[in-house]
mmCIF file of C-alpha atoms in Angstrom:
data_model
loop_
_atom_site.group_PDB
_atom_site.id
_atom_site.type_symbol
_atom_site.label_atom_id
_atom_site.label_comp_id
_atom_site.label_asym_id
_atom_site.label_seq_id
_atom_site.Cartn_x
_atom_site.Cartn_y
_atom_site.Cartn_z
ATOM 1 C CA UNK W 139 132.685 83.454 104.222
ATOM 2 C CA UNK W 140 131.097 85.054 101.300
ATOM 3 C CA UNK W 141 127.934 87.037 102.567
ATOM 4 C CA UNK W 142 124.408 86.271 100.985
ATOM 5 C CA UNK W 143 121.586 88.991 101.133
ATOM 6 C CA UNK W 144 117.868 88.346 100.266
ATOM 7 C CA UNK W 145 115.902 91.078 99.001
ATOM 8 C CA UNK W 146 112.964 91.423 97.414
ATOM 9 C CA UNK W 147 112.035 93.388 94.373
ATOM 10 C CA UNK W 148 109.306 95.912 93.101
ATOM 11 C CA UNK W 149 107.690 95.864 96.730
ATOM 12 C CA UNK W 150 107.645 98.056 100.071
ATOM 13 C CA UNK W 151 106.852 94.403 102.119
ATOM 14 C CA UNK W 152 109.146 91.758 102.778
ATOM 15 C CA UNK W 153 106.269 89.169 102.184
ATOM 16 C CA UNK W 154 105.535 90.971 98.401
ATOM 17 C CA UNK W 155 107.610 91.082 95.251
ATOM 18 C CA UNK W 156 109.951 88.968 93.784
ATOM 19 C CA UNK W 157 113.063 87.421 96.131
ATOM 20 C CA UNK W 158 116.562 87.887 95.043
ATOM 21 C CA UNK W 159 119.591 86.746 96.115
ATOM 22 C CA UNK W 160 122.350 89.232 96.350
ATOM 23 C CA UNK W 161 126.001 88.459 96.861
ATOM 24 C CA UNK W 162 127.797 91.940 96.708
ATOM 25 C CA UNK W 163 131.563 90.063 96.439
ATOM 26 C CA UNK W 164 131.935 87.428 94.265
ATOM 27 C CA UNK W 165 135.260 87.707 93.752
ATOM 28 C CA UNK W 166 135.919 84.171 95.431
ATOM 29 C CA UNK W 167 133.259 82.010 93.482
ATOM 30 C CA UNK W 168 133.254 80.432 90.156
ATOM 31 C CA UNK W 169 130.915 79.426 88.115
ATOM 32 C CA UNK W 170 129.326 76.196 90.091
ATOM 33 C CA UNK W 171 130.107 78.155 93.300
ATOM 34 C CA UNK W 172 127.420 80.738 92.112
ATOM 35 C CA UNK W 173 124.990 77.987 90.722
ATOM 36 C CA UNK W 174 125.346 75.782 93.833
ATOM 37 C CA UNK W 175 124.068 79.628 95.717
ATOM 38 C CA UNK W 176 121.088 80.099 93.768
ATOM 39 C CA UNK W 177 120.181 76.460 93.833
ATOM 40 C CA UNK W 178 119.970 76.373 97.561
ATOM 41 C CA UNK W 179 118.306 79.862 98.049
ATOM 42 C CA UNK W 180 115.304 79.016 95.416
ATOM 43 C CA UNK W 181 115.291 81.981 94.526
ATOM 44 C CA UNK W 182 114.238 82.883 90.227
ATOM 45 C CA UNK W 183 117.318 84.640 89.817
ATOM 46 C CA UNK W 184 120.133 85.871 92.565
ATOM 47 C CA UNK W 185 122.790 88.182 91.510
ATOM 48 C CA UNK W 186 126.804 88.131 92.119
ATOM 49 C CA UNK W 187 128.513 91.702 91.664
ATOM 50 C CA UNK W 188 132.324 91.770 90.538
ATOM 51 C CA UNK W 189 134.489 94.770 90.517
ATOM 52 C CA UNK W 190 133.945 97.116 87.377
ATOM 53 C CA UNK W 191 136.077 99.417 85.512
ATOM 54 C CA UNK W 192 135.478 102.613 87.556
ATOM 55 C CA UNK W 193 134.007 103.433 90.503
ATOM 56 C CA UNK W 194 129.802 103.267 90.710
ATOM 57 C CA UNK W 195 130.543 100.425 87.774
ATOM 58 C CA UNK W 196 130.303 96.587 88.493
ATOM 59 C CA UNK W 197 130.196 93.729 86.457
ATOM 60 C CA UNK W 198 126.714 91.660 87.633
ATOM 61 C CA UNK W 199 125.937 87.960 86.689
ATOM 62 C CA UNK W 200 122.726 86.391 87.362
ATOM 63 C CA UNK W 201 122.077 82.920 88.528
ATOM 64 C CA UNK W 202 118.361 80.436 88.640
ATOM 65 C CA UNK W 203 118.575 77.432 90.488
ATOM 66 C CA UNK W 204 119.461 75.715 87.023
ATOM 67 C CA UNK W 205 121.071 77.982 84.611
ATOM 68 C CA UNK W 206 122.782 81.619 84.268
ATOM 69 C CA UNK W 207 120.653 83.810 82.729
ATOM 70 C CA UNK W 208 121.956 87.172 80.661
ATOM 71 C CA UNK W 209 119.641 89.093 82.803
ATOM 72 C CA UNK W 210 117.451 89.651 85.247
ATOM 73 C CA UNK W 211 115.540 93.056 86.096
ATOM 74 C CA UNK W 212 114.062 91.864 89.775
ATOM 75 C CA UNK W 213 117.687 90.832 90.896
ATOM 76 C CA UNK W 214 119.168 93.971 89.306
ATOM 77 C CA UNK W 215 116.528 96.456 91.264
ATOM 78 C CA UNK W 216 117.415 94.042 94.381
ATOM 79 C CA UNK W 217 120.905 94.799 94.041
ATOM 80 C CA UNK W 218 120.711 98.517 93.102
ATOM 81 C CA UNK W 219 119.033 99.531 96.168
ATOM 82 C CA UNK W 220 121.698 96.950 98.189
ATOM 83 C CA UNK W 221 124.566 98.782 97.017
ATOM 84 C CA UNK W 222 123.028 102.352 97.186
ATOM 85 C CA UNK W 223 122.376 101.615 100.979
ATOM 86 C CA UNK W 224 125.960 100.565 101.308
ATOM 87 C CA UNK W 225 127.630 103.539 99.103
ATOM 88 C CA UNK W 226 125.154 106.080 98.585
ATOM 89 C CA UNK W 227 122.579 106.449 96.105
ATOM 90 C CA UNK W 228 123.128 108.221 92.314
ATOM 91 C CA UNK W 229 124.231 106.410 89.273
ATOM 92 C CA UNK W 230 125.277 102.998 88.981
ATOM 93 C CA UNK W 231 126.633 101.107 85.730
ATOM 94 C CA UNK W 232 126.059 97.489 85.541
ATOM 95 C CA UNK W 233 127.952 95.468 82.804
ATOM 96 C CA UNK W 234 125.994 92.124 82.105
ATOM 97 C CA UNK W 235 126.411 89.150 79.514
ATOM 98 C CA UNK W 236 123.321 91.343 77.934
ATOM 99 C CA UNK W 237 125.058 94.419 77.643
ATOM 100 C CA UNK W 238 125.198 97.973 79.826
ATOM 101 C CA UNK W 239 122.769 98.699 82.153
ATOM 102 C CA UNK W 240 122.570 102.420 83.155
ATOM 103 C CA UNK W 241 120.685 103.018 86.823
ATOM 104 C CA UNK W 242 119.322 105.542 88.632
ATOM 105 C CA UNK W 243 119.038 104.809 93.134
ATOM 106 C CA UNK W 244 117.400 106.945 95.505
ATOM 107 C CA UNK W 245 116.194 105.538 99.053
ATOM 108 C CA UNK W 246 115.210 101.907 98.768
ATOM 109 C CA UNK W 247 114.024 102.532 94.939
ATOM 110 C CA UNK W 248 116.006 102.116 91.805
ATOM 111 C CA UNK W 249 115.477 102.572 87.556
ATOM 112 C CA UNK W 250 116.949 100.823 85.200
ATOM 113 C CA UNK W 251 117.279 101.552 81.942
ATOM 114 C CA UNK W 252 117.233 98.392 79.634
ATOM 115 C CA UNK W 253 119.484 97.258 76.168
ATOM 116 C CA UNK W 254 117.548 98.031 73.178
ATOM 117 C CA UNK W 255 114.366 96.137 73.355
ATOM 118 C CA UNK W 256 113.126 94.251 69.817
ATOM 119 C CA UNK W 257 109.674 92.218 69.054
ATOM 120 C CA UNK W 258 109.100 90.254 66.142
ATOM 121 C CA UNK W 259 105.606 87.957 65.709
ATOM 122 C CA UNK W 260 106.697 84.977 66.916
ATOM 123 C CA UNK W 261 105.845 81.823 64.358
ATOM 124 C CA UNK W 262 102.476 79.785 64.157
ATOM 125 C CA UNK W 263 104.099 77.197 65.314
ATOM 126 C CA UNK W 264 105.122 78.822 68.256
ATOM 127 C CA UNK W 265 101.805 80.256 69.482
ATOM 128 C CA UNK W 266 100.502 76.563 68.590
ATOM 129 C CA UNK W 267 102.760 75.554 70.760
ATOM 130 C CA UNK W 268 102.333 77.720 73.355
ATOM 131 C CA UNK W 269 98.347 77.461 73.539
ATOM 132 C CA UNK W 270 99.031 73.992 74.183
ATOM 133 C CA UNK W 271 100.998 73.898 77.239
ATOM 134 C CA UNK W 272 98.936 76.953 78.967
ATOM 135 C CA UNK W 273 95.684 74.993 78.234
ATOM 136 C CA UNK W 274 94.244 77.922 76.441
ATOM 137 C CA UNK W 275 92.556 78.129 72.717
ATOM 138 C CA UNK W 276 93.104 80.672 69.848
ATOM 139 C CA UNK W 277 89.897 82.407 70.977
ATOM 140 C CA UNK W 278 91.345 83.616 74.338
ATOM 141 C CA UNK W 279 94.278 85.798 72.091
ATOM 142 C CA UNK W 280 93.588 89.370 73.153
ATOM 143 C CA UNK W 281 96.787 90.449 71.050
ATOM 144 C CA UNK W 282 99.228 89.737 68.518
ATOM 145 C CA UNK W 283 101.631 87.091 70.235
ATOM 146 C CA UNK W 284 105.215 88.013 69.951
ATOM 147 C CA UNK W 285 108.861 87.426 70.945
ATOM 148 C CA UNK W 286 110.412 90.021 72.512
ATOM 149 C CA UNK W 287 113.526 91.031 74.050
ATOM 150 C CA UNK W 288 114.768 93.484 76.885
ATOM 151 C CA UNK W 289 118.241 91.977 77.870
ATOM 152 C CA UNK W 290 116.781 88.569 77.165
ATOM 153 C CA UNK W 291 114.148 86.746 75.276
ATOM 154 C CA UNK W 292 110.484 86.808 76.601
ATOM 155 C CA UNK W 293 107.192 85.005 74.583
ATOM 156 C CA UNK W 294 104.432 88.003 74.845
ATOM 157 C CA UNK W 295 100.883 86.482 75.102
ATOM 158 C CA UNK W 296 98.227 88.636 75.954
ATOM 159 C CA UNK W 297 94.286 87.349 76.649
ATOM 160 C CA UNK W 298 91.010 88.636 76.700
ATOM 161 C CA UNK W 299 90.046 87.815 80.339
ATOM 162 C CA UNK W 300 91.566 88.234 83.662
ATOM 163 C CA UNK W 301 90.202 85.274 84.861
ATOM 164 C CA UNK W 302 92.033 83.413 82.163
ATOM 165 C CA UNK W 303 95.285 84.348 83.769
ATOM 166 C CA UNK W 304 93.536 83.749 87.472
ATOM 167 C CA UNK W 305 93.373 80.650 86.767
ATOM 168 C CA UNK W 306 96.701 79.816 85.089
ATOM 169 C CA UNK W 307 97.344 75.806 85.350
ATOM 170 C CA UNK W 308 100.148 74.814 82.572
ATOM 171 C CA UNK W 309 102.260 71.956 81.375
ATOM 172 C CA UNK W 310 105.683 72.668 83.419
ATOM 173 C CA UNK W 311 107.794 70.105 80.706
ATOM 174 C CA UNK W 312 105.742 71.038 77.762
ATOM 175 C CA UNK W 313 106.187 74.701 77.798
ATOM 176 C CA UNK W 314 109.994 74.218 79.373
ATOM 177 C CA UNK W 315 110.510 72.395 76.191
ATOM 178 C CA UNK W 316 108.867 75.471 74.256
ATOM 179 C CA UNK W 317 110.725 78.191 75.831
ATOM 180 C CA UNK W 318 114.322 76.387 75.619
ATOM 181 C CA UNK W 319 114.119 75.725 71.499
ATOM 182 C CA UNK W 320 113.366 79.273 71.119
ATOM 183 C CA UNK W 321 116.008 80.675 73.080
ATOM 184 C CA UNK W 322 113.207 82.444 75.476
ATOM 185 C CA UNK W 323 113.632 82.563 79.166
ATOM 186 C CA UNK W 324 110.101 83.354 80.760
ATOM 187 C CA UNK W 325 106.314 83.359 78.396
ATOM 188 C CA UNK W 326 105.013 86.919 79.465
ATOM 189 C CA UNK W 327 100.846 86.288 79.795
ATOM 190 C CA UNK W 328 99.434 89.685 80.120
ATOM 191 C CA UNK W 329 95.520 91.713 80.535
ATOM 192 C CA UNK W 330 95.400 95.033 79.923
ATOM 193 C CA UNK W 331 93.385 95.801 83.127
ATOM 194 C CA UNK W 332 92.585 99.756 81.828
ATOM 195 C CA UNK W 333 94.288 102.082 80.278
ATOM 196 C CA UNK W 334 98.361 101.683 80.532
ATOM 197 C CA UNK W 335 97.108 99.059 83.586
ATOM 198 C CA UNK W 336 98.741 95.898 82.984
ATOM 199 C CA UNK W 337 98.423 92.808 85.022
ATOM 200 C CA UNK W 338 100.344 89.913 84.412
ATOM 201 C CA UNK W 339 101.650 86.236 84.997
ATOM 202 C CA UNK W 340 105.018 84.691 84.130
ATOM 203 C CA UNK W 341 106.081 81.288 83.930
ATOM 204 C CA UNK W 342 109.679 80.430 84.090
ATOM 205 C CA UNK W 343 109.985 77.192 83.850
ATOM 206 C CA UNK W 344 113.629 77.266 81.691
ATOM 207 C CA UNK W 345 114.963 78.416 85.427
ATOM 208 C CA UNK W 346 113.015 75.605 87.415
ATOM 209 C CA UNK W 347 110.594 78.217 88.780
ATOM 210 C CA UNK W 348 107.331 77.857 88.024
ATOM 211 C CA UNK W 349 106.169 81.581 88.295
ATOM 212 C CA UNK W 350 108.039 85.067 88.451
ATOM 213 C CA UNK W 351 106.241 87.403 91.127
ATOM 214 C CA UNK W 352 107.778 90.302 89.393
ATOM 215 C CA UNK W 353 109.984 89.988 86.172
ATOM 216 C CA UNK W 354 112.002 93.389 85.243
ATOM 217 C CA UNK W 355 113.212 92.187 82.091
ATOM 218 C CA UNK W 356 109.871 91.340 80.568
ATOM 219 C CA UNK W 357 108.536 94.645 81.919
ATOM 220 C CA UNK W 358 111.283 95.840 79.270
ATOM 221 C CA UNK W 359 111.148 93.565 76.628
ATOM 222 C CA UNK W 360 106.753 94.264 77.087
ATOM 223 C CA UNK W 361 107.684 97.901 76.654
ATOM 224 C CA UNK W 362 109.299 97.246 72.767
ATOM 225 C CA UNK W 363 106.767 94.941 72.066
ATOM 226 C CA UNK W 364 104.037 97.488 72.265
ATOM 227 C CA UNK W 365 106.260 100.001 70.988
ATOM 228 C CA UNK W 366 106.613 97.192 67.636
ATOM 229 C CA UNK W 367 102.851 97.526 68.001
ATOM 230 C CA UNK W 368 102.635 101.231 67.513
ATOM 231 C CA UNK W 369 100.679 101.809 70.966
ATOM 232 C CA UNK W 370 103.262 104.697 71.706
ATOM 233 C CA UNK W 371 103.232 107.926 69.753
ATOM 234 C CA UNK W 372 104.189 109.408 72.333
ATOM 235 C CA UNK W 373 106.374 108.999 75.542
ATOM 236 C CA UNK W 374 103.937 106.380 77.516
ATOM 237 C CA UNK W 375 103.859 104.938 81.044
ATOM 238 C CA UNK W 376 102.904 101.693 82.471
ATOM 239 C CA UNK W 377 101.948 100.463 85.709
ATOM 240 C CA UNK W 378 102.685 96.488 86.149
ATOM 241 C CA UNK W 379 100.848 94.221 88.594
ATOM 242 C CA UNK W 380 102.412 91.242 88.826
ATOM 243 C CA UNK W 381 102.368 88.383 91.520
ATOM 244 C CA UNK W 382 98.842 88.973 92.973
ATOM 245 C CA UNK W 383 98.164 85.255 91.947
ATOM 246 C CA UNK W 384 100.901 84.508 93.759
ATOM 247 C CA UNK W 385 100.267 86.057 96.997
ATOM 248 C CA UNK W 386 103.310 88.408 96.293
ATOM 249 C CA UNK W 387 101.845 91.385 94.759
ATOM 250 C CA UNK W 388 104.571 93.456 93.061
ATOM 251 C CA UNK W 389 104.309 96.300 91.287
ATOM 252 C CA UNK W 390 106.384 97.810 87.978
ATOM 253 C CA UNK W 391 106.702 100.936 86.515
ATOM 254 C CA UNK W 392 107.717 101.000 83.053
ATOM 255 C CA UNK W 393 108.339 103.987 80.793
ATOM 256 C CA UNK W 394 108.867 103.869 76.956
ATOM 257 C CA UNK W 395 109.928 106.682 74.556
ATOM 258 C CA UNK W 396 108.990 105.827 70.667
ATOM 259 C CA UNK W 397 112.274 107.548 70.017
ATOM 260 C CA UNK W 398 114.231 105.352 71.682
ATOM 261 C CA UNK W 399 114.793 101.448 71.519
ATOM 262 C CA UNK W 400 115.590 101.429 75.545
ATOM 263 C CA UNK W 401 113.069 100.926 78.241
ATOM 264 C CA UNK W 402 113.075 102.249 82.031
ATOM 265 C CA UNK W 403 111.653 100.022 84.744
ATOM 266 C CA UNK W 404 111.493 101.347 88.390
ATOM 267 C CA UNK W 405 110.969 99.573 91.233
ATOM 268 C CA UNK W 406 111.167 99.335 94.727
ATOM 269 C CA UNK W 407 113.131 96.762 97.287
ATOM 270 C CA UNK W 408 113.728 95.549 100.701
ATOM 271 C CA UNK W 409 116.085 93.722 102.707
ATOM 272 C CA UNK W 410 114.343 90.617 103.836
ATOM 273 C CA UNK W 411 117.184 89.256 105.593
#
């Protein structure tokens, strides 16, 4: 009987972060095996680990409740800290359909470091587009709205106001629609709260979930697009607060070096089985 663990991500409490589903053997399920998993936990994103190429190495894919997705940082930090309680903590190597992930697990924490991470403005249309499903106007554009990516595609939107993200209300279908023709996975909405503060809300509609209570891969993909911006000359940390809308506060920590096109996103997790 293949064993499922729930964890969840980027939090010390069982009732904060983002859930993941974890299935440390996959061996024995195929595709619609996995799907039919994620599906019935609910979960944004659960994870199946395969045997890798050497030891510490394992080949992870990563399931919503309607698609596979080529990444997912929540469900990665999830399984991290599963498999470092299991075999030990140190380095881990996880080969995805988005490339090598290189980690770092101590106790109950673990840091990934992302696939190079690219942003690019993303086209009037777009934003048009995009301003239309979240209910919000041109005038509430804080920053330059790009697409960015950090093991897979994310639609950067910052505003001016945290209340505009308080009171997030959008058009499920309409921005579904959005996100699929563009290849995108989540729309990243983001204030900058103070000075490398972040808070931020993400829809995820292209997985059936309405909201992400912690996303790991736009933490990445958020780290090139300010890097794109210019906002680090030098090596720069963030701290992300995410699912506080939610009742799920989760917290990221994201690290960016101008130098290099890679982003590393720590995080906490815990068993909530």
């Amino acid at each position: 009987m293949t064993e499922i663990l729930r964890y969840t991500a980027f939090s010390t409490d069982p009732e904060g972060g983002n859930p993941a589903g974890v299935v440390l053997d996959a061996r024995d399920l195929d595709d619609s095996a996995m799907l039919a998993i994620a599906a019935d936990l609910g979960y944004s994103e659960s994870a199946f680990v395969l045997p890798g190429s050497a030891e510490r190495e394992f080949h992870v894919r990563y399931f919503s409740p309607l698609v596979e997705v080529p990444f997912c940082g929540h469900a990665t930090i999830a399984t991290a800290v599963a498999l470092s309680e299991r075999i030990g903590g140190g380095p881990l190597v996880f080969d995805t359909a988005a490339g090598r992930i290189d980690l770092a697990t101590g106790a109950g924490t673990a840091s990934l470091t992302s696939v190079p991470t690219s942003s690019a403005p993303a086209p009037d249309h777009v934003v048009d587009r995009a301003l239309q499903a979240l209910h919000w106007n041109h005038s509430d554009l804080a920053w330059p709205v790009h697409i960015a990516h950090g093991g897979a595609g994310h639609l950067i939107i910052g505003v001016h106001s945290r209340d505009r993200l308080a009171k997030l209300d959008y058009d499920f279908d309409a921005l579904a629609d959005l996100l699929r023709s563009e290849g995108l996975i989540t729309a990243h909405l983001f204030h900058e709260r103070s000075t490398d503060v972040f808070d931020v809300r993400e829809p995820f509609p292209v997985g059936g979930v309405v909201e992400d209570a912690a996303t790991g891969a736009a933490a990445a993909a958020f780290g090139g697009y300010l890097r794109t911006l210019g906002k680090v000359p030098t090596p720069r940390s963030l701290v992300i607060h995410q699912g506080e809308d939610m009742g799920r506060p989760s917290r990221l920590l994201v690290d960016i070096d101008p130098t290099d096109p890679r982003v590393v996103v720590t995080g906490t997790a815990v068993s909530i089985n």
